[in-house]
PDB file of C-alpha atoms in Angstrom:
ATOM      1  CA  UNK A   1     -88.608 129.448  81.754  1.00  0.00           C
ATOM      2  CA  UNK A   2     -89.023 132.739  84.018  1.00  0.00           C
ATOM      3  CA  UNK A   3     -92.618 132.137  83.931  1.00  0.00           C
ATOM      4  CA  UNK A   4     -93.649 133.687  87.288  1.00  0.00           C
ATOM      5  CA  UNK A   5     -96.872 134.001  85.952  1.00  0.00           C
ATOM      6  CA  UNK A   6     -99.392 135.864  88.827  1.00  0.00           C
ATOM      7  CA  UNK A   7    -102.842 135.815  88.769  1.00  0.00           C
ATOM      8  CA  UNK A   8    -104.657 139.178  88.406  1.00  0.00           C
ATOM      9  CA  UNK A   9    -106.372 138.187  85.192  1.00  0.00           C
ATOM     10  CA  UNK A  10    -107.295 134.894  85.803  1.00  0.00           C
ATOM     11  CA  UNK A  11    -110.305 135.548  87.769  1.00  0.00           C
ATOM     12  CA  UNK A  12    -113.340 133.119  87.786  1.00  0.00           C
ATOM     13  CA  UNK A  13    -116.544 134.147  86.772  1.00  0.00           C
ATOM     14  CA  UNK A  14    -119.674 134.033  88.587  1.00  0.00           C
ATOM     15  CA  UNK A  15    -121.551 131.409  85.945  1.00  0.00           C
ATOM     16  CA  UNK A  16    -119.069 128.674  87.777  1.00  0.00           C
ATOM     17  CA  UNK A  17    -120.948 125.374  88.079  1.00  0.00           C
ATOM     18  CA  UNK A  18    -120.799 123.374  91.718  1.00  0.00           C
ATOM     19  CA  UNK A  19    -119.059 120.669  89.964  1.00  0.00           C
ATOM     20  CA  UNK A  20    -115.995 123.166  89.348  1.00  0.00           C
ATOM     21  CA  UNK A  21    -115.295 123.528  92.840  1.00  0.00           C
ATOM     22  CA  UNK A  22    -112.585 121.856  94.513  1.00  0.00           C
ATOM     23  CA  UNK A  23    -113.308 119.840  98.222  1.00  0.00           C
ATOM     24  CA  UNK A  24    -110.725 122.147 100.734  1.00  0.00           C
ATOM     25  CA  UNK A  25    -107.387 120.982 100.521  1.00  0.00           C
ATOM     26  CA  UNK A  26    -107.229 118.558  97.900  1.00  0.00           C
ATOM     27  CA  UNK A  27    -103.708 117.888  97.232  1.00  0.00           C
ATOM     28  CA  UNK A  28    -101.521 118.149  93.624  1.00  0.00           C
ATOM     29  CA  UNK A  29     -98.582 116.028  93.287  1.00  0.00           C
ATOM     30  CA  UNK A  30     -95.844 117.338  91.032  1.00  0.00           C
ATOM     31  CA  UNK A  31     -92.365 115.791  90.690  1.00  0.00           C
ATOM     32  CA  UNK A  32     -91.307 119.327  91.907  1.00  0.00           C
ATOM     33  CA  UNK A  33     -93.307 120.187  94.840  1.00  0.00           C
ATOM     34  CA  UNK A  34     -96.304 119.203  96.228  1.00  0.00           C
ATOM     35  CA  UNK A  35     -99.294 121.705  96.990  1.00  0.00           C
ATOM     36  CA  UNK A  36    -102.957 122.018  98.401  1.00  0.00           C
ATOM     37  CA  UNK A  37    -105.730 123.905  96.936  1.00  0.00           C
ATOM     38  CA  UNK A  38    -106.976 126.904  99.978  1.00  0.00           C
ATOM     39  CA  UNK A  39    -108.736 125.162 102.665  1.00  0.00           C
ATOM     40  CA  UNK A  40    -111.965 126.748 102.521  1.00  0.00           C
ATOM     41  CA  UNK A  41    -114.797 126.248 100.036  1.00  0.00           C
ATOM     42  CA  UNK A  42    -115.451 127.772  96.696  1.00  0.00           C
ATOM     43  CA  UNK A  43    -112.712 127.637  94.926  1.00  0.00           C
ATOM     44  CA  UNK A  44    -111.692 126.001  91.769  1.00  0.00           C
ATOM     45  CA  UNK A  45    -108.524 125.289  89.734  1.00  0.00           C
ATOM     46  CA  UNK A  46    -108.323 127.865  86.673  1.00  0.00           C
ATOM     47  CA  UNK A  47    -105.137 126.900  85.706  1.00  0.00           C
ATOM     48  CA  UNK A  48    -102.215 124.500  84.995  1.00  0.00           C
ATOM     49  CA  UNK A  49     -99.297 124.485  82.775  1.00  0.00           C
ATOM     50  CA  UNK A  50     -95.641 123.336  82.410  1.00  0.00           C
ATOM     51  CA  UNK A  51     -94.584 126.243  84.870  1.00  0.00           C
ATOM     52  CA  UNK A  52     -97.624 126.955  87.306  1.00  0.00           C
ATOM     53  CA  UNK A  53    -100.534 126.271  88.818  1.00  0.00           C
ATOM     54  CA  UNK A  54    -103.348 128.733  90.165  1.00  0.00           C
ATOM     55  CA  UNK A  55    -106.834 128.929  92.007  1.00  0.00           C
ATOM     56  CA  UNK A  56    -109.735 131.388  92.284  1.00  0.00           C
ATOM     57  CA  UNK A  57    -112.779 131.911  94.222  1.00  0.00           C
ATOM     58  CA  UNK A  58    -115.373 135.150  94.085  1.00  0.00           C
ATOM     59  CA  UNK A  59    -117.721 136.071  96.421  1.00  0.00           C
ATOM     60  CA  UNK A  60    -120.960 135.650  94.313  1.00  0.00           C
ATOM     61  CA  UNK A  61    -121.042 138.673  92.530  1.00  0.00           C
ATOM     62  CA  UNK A  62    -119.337 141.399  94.216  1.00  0.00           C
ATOM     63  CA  UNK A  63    -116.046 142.708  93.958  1.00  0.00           C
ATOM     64  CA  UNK A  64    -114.154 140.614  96.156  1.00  0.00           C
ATOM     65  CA  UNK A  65    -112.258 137.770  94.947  1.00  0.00           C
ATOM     66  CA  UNK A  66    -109.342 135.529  96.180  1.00  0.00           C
ATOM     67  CA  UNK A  67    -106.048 133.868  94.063  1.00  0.00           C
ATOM     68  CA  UNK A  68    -103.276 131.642  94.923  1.00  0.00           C
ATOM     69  CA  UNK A  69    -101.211 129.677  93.487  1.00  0.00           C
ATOM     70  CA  UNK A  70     -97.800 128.280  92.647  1.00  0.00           C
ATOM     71  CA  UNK A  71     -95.238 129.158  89.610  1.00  0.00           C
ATOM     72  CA  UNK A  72     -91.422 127.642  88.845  1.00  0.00           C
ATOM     73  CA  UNK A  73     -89.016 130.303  87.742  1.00  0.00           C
ATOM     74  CA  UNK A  74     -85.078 129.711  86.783  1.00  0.00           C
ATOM     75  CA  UNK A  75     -82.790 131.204  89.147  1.00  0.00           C
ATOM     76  CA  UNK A  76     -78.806 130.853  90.057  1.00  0.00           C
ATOM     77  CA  UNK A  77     -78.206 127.299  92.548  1.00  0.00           C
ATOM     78  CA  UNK A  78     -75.792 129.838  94.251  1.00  0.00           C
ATOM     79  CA  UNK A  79     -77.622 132.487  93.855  1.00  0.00           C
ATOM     80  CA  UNK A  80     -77.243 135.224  97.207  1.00  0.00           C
ATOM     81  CA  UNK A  81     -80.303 136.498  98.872  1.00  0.00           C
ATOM     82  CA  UNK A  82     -79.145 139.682  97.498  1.00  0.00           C
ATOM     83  CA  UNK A  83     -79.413 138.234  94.020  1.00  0.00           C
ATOM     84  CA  UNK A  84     -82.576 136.512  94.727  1.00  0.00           C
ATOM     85  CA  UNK A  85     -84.377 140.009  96.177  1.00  0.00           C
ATOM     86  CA  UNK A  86     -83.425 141.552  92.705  1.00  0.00           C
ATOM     87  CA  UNK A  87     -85.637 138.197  91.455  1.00  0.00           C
ATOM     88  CA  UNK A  88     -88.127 138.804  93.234  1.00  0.00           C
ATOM     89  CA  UNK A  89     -88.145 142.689  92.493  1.00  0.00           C
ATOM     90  CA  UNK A  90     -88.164 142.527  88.608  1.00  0.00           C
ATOM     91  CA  UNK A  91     -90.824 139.376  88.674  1.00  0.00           C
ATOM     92  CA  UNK A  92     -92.871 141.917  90.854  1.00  0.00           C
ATOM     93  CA  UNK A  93     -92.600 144.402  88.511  1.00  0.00           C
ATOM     94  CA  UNK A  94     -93.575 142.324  85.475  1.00  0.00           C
ATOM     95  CA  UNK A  95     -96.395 141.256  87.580  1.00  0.00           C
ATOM     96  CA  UNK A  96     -97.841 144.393  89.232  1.00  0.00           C
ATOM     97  CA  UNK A  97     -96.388 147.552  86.672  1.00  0.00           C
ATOM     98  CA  UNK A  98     -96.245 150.751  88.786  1.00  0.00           C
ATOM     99  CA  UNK A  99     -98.676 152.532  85.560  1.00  0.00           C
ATOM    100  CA  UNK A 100    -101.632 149.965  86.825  1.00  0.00           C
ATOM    101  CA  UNK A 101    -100.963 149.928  90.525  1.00  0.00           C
ATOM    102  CA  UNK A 102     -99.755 151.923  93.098  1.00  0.00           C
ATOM    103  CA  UNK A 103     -98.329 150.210  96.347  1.00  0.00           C
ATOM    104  CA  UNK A 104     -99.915 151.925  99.200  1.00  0.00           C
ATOM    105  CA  UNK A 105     -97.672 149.458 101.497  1.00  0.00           C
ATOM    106  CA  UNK A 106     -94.716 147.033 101.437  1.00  0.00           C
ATOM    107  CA  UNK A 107     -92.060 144.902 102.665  1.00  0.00           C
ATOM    108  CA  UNK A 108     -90.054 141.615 102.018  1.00  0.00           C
ATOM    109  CA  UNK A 109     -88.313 139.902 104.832  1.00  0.00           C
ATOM    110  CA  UNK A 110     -86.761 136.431 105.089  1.00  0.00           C
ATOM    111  CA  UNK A 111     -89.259 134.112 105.500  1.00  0.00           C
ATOM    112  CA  UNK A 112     -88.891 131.348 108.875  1.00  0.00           C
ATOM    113  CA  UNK A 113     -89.019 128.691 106.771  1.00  0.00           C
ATOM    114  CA  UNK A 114     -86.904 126.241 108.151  1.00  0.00           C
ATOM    115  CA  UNK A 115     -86.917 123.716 104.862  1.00  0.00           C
ATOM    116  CA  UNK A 116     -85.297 126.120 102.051  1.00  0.00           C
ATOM    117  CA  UNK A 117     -84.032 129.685 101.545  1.00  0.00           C
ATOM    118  CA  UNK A 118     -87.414 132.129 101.169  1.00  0.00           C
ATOM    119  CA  UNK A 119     -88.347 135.719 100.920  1.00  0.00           C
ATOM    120  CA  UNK A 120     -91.747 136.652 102.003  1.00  0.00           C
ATOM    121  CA  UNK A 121     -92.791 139.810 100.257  1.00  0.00           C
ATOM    122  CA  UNK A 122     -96.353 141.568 101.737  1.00  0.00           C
ATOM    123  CA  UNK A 123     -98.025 144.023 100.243  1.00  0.00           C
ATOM    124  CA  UNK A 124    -101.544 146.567  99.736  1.00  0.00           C
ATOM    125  CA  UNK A 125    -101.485 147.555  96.422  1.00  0.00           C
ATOM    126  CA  UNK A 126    -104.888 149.649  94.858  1.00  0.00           C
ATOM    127  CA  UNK A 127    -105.926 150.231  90.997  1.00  0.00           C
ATOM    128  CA  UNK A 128    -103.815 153.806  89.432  1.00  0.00           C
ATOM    129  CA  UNK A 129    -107.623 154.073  87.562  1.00  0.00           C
ATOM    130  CA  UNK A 130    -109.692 154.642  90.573  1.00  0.00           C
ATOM    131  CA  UNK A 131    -107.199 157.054  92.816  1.00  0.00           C
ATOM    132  CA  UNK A 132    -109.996 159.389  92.269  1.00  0.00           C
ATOM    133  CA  UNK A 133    -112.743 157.754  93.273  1.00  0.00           C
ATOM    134  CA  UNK A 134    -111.951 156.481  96.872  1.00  0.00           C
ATOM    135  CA  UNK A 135    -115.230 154.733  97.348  1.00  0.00           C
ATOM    136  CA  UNK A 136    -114.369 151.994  94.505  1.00  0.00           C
ATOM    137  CA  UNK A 137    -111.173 151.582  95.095  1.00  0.00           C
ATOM    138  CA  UNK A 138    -110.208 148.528  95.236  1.00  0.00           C
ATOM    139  CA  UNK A 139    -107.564 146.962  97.776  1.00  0.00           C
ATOM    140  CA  UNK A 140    -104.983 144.489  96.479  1.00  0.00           C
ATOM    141  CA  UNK A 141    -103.545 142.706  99.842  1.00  0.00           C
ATOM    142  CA  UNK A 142    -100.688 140.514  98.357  1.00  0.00           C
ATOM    143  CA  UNK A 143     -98.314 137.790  99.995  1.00  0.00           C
ATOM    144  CA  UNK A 144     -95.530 136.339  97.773  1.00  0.00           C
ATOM    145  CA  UNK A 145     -93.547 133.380  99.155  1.00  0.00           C
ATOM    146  CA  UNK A 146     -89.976 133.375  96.816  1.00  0.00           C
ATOM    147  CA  UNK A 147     -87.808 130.557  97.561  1.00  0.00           C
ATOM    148  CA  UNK A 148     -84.732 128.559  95.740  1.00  0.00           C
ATOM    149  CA  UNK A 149     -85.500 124.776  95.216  1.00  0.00           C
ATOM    150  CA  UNK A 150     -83.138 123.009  97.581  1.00  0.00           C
ATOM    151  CA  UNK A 151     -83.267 119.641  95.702  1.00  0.00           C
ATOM    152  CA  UNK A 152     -84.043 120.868  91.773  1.00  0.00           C
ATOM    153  CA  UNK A 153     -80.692 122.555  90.968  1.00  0.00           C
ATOM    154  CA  UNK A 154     -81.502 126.109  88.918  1.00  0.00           C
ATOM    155  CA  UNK A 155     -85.167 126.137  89.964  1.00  0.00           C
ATOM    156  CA  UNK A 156     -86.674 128.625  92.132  1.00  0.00           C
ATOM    157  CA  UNK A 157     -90.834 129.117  92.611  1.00  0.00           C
ATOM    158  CA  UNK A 158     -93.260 131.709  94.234  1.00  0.00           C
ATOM    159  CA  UNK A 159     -96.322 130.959  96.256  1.00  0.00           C
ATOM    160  CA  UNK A 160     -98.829 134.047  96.307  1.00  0.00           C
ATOM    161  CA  UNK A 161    -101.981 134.419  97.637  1.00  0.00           C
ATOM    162  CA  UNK A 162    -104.066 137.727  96.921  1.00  0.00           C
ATOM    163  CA  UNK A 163    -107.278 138.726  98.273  1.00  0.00           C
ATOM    164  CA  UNK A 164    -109.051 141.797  96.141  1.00  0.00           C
ATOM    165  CA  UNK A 165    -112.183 143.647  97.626  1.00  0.00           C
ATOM    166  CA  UNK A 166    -113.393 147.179  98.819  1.00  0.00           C
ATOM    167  CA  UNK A 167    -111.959 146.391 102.312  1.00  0.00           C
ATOM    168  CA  UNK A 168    -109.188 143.972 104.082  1.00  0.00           C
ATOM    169  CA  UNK A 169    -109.925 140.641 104.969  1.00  0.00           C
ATOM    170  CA  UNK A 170    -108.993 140.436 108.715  1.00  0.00           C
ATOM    171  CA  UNK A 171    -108.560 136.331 107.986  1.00  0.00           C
ATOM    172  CA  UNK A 172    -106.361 137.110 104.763  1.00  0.00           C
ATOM    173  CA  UNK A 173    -102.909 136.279 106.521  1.00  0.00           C
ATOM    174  CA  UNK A 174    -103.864 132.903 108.414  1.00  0.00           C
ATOM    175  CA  UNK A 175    -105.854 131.822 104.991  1.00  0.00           C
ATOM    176  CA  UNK A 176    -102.396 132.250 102.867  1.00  0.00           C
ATOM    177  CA  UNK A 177    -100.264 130.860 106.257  1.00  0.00           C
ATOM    178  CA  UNK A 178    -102.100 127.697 105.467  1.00  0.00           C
ATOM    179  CA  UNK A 179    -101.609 127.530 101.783  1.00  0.00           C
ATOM    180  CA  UNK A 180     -98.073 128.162 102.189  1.00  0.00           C
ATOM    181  CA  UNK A 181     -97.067 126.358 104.566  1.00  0.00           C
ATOM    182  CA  UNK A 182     -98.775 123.060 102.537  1.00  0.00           C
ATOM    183  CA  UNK A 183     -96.093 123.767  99.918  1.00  0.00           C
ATOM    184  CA  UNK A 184     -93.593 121.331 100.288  1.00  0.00           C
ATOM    185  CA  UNK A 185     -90.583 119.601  98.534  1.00  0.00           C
ATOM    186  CA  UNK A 186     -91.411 115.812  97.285  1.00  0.00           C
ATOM    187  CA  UNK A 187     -90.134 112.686  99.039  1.00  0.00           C
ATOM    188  CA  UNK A 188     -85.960 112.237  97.429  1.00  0.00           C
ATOM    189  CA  UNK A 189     -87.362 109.044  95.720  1.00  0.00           C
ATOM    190  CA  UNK A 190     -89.706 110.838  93.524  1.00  0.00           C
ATOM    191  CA  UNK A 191     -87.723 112.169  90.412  1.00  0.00           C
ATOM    192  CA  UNK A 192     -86.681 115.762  89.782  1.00  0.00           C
ATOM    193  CA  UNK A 193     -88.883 117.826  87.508  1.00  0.00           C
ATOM    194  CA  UNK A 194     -89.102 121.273  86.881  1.00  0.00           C
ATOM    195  CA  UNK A 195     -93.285 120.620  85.440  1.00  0.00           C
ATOM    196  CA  UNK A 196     -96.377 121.229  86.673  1.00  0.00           C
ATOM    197  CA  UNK A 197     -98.720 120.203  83.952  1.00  0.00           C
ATOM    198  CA  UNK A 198    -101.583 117.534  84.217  1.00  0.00           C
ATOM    199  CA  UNK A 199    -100.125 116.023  81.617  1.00  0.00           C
ATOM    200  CA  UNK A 200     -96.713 115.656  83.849  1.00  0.00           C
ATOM    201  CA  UNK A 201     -98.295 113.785  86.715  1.00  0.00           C
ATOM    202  CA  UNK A 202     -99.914 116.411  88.147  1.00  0.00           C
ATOM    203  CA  UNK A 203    -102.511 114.205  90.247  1.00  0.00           C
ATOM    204  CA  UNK A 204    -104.860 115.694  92.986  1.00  0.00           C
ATOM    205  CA  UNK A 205    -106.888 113.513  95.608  1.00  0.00           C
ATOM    206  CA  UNK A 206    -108.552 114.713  98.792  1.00  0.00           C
ATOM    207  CA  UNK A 207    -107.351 112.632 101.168  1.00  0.00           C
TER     208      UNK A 207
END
């Protein structure tokens, strides 16, 4: 199921109706993990299948636009942080191919999570189609949270958030802080799954 499946073409569109948008920080329950949608208004859920989840908002109708979400991928129990860099490497590569962007910055680190083995990967990334026209070029700012499943043996997931525009969001790292940190493993009661669909018990509530 190496489904890391991130989010640069599911973007919403600006005919989105008010009753598509989520209340901040509604939670999803999965048998794997459970999440919260960004805490901030305007975005909805464009996504969910048997291997991820993912949200969008745009800023009416210019060029900036936000995604995060959450995707299961199958990875080594014993897998090494060495091994799992290479993991997060090629599932970068599938996801960001150097002919359609070029990384302008980047670096991976372990992450401080004290809960599970992570690698936090950060990056700026702009379009290869508009290197020659600097005043449309579009900034990528990326954060990828890659971590091994401590309870779900041969599971691993990523957590990314992505904000898109002509210039940096100053706010960009506390917003994804929040949604990562609101990723967390299930209660031991609650059976293991490696499923995110609604169909799977996916359930959201706001409180």
């Amino acid at each position: 199921m190496n489904k890391s499946v991130f989010f640069v073409a599911a973007l919403i569109t600006s005919n989105a109706i008010a009753s598509d948008f989520l209340s901040p920080g509604v939670w999803f329950n999965t048998p794997t993990l459970t999440l919260r949608s960004p805490n901030a208004d305007g975005w909805v859920k464009s996504k969910a299948s048997s291997s991820s989840i993912v949200f969008n908002k745009r800023i009416g109708k210019s060029n900036d636009y936000y995604t995060a979400g959450v995707a299961l991928f199958k990875i080594k129990g014993n897998a090494t942080t060495e091994e799992m860099s290479v993991e997060l490497e090629r599932l970068w590569q599938k996801n960001f191919p150097s002919e359609k962007f070029v990384t302008t910055s980047s670096e991976v680190k372990n992450s401080d999570r004290k809960d599970m083995n992570c690698l936090l990967k950060q990056s700026q990334l702009t379009d290869a189609s508009t290197q020659e026209k600097p005043n449309s070029k579009v900034i990528h700012t990326v954060r990828s949270l890659y971590c091994k499943h401590p309870v779900s043996i041969n599971t691993g997931f990523v957590v990314n958030y992505m904000h898109s525009g002509l210039e940096v969001d100053t706010t960009f790292e506390e917003q994804s802080n929040w949604f990562f940190d609101a990723v967390q493993i299930p209660k031991p009661q609650e059976p293991e799954s490696s499923s995110m669909t609604e169909s799977s018990n996916i359930k959201s509530s706001d409180k």
